[in-house]
Coordinates of N, CA and C in Angstrom, one line a residue:
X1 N 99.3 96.9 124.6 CA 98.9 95.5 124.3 C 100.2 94.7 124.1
X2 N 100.1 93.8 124.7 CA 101.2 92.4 124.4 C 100.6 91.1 124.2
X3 N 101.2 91.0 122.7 CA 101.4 89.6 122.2 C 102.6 89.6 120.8
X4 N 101.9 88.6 120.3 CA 102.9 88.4 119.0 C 102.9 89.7 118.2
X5 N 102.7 91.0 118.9 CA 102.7 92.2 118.0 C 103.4 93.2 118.7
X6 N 104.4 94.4 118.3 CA 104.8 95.5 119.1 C 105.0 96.5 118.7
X7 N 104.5 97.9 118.9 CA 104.5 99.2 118.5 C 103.3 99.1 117.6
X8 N 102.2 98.8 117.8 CA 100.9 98.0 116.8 C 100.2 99.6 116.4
X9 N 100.0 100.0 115.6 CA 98.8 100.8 115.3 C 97.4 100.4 114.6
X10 N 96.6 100.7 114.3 CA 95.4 101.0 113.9 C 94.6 99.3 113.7
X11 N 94.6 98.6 114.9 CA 93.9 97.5 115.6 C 92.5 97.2 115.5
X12 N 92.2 96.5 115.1 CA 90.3 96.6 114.9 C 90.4 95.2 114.8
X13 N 88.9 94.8 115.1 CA 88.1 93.4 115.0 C 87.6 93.2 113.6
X14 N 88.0 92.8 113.0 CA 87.4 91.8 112.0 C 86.0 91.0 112.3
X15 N 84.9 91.0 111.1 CA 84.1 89.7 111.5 C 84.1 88.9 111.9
X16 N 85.4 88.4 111.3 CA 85.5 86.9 111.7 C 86.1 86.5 112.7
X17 N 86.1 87.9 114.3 CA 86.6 87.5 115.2 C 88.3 87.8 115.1
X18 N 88.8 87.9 114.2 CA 90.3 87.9 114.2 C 91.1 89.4 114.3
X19 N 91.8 89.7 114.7 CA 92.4 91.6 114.7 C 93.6 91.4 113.6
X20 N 93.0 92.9 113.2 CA 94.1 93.0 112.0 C 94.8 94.3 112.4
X21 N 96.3 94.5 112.3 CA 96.6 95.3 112.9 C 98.0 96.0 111.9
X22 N 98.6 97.1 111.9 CA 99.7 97.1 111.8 C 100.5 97.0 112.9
X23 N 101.8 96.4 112.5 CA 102.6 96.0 113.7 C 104.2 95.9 113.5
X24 N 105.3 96.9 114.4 CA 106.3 96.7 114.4 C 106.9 96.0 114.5
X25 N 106.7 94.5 115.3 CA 107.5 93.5 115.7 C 108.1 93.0 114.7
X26 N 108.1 93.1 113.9 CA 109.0 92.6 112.3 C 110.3 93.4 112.4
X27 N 110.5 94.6 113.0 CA 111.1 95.3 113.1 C 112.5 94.6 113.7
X28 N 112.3 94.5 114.4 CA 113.3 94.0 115.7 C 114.1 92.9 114.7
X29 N 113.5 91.6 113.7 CA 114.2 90.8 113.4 C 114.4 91.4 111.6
X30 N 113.6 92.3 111.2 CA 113.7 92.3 109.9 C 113.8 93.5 109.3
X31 N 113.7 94.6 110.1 CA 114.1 95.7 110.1 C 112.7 96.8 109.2
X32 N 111.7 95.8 109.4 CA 110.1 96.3 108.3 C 109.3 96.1 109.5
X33 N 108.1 96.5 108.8 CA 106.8 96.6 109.7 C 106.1 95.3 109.0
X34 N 104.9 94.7 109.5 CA 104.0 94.3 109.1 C 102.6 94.3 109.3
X35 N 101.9 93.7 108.4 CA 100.3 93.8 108.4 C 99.9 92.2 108.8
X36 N 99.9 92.1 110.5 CA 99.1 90.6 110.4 C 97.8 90.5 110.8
X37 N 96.9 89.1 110.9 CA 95.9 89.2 111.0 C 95.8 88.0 111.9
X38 N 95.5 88.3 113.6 CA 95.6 87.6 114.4 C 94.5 87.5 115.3
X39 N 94.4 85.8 115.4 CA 93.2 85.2 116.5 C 93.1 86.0 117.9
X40 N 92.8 86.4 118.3 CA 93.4 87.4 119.9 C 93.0 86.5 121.1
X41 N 92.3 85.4 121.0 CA 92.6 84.0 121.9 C 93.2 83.2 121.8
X42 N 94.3 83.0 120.8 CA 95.2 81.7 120.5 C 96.2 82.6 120.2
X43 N 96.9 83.2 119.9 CA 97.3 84.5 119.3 C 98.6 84.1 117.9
X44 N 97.4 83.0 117.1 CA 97.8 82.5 116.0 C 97.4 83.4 114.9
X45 N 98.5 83.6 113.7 CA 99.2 84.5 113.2 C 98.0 83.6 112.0
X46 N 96.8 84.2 111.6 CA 96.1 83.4 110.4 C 96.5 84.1 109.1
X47 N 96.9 85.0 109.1 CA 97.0 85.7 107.2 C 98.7 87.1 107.7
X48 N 99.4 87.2 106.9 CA 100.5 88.4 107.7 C 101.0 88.7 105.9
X49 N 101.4 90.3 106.1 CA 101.5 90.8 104.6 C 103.2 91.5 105.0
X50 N 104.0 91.7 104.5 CA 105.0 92.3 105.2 C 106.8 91.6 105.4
X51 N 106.1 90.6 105.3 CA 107.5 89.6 105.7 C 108.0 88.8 104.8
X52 N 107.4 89.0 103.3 CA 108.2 87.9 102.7 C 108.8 88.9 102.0
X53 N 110.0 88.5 100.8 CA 110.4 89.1 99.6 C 109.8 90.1 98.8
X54 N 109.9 91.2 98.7 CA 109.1 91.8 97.8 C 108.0 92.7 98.6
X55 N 108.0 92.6 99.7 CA 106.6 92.7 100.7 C 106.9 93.4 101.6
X56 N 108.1 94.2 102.0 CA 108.9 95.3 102.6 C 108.0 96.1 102.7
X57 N 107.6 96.6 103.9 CA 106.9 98.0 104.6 C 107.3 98.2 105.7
X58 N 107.8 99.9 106.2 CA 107.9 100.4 107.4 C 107.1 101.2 107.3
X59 N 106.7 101.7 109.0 CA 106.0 103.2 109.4 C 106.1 103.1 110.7
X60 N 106.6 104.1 111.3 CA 107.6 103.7 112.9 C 105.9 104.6 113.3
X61 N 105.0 105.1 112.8 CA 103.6 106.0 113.9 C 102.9 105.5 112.2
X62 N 101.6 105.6 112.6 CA 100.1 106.4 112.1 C 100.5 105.1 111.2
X63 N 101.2 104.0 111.3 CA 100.4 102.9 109.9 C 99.6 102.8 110.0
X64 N 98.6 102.1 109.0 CA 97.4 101.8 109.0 C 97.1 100.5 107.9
X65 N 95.9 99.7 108.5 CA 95.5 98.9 108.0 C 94.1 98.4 107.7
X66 N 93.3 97.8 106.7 CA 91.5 98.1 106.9 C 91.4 96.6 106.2
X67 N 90.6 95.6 106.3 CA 90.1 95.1 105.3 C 88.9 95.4 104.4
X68 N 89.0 95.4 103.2 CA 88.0 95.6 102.3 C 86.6 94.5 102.1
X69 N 86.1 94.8 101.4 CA 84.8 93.9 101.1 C 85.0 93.1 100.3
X70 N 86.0 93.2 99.4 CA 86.2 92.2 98.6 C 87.5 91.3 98.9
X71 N 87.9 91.4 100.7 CA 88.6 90.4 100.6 C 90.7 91.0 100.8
X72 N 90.6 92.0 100.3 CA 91.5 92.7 99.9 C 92.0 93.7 101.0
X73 N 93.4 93.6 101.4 CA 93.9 94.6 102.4 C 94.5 96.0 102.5
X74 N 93.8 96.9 102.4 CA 94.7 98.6 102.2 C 95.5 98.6 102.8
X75 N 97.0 98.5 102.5 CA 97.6 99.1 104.0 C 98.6 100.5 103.5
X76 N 98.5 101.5 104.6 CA 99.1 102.8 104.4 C 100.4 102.8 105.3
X77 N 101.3 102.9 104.7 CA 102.6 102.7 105.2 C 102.8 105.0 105.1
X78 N 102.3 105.1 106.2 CA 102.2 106.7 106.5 C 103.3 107.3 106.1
X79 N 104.4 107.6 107.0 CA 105.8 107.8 107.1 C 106.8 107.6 105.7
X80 N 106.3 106.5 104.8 CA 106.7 106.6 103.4 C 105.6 107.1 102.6
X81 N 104.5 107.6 102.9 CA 104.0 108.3 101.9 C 103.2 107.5 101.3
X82 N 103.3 106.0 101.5 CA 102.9 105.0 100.6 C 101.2 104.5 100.8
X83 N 100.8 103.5 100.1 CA 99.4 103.3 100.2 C 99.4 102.3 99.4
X84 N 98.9 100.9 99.5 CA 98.9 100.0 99.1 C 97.6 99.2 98.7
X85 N 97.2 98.5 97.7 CA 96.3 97.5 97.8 C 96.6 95.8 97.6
X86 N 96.7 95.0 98.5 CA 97.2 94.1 98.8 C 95.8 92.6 98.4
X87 N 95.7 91.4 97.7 CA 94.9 90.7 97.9 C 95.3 89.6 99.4
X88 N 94.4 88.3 99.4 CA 94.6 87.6 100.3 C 95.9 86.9 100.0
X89 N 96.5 86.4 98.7 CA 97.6 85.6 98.1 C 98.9 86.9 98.7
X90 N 98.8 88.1 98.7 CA 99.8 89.3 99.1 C 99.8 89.7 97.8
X91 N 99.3 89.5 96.7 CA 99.8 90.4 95.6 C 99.1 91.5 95.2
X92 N 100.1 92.5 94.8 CA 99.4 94.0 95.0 C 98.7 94.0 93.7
X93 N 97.7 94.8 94.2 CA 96.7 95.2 93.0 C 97.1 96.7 92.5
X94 N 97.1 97.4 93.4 CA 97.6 98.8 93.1 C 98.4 99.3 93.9
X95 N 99.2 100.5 93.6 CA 100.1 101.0 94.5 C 100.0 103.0 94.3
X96 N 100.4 103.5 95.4 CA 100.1 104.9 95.4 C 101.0 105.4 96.1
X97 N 102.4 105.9 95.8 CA 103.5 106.7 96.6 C 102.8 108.1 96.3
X98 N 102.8 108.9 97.2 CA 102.2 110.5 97.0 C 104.1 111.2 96.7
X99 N 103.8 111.9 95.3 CA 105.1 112.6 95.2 C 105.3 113.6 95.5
X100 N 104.7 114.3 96.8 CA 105.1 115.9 97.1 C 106.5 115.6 97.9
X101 N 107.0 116.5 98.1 CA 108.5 116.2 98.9 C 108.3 118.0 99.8
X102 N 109.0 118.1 100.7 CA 109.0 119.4 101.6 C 110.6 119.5 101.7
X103 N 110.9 120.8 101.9 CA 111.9 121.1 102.5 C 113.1 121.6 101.3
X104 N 114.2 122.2 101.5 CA 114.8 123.1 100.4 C 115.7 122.2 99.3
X105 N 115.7 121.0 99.9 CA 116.6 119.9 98.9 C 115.2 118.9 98.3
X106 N 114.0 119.1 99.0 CA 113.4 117.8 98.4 C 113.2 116.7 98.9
X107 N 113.7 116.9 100.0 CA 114.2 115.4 100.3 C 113.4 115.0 101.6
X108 N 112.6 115.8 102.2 CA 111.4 115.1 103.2 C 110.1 114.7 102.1
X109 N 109.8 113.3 103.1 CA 109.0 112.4 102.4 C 107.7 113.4 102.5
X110 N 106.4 113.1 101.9 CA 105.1 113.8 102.2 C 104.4 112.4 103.2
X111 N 104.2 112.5 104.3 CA 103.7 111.5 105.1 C 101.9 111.7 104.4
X112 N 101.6 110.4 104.5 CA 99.6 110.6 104.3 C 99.4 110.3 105.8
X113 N 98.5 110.9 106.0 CA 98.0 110.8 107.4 C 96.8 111.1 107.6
X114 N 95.8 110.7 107.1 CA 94.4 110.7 106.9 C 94.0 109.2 107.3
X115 N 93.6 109.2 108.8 CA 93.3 108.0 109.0 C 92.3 106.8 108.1
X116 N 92.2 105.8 107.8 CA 91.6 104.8 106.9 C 89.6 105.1 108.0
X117 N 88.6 104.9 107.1 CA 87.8 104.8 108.0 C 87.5 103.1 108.1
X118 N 86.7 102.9 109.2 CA 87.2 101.5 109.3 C 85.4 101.2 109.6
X119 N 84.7 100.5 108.8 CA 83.5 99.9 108.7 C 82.9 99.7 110.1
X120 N 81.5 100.1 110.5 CA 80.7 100.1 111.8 C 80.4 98.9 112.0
X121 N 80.6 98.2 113.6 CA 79.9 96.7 113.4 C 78.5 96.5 112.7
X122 N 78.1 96.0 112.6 CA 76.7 95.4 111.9 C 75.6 94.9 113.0

């Protein structure tokens, strides 16, 4: 897929018509990933989590991203281990780094990699 997104994982339609995706293109100018949420006919950028101060996420495979029911964005930043609960303003509600580590010094991250399940259309 090409648009305002690159190296995109876990892509889905929203209700409201709009795709929410994780996406690498942040990469290239910011050296992070992001979570946007984009029209896929106008390919205007309506909500994006990732890019401001404070809002730092990478995961080069398996990110993930879901919207919730209440409005609220999970995003799993895999590759750090990380797991997030994000509102519509960006401010986290909760946060979940998994502390296992592998390897003889400790020092490999524990990747989560349990894909998000992602709600059946209606």
């Amino acid at each position: 897929m090409l648009g305002p997104w690159r190296a995109q994982h876990s892509a889905h339609i929203l209700e409201n018509g709009r795709m929410l995706l994780f996406d690498n293109f942040a990469r290239m100018r910011l050296g992070c990933s992001r979570v946007p949420e984009i029209d896929p006919f106008t390919q205007v950028i309506a909500w994006r989590y990732g890019e401001a101060e404070g809002q730092r996420i990478f995961s080069q495979s398996n990110g993930e991203a879901q919207r919730l029911g209440n409005g609220d964005t999970l995003i799993v930043e895999s590759n750090a281990g990380r797991a997030i609960e994000v509102t519509p303003a960006g401010e986290t509600v909760w946060e979940y780094i998994n502390p296992f580590r592998a390897g003889e010094e400790k020092d490999l991250q524990a990747t989560l990699t349990r894909r998000l399940p992602h709600p059946s259309p209606r």
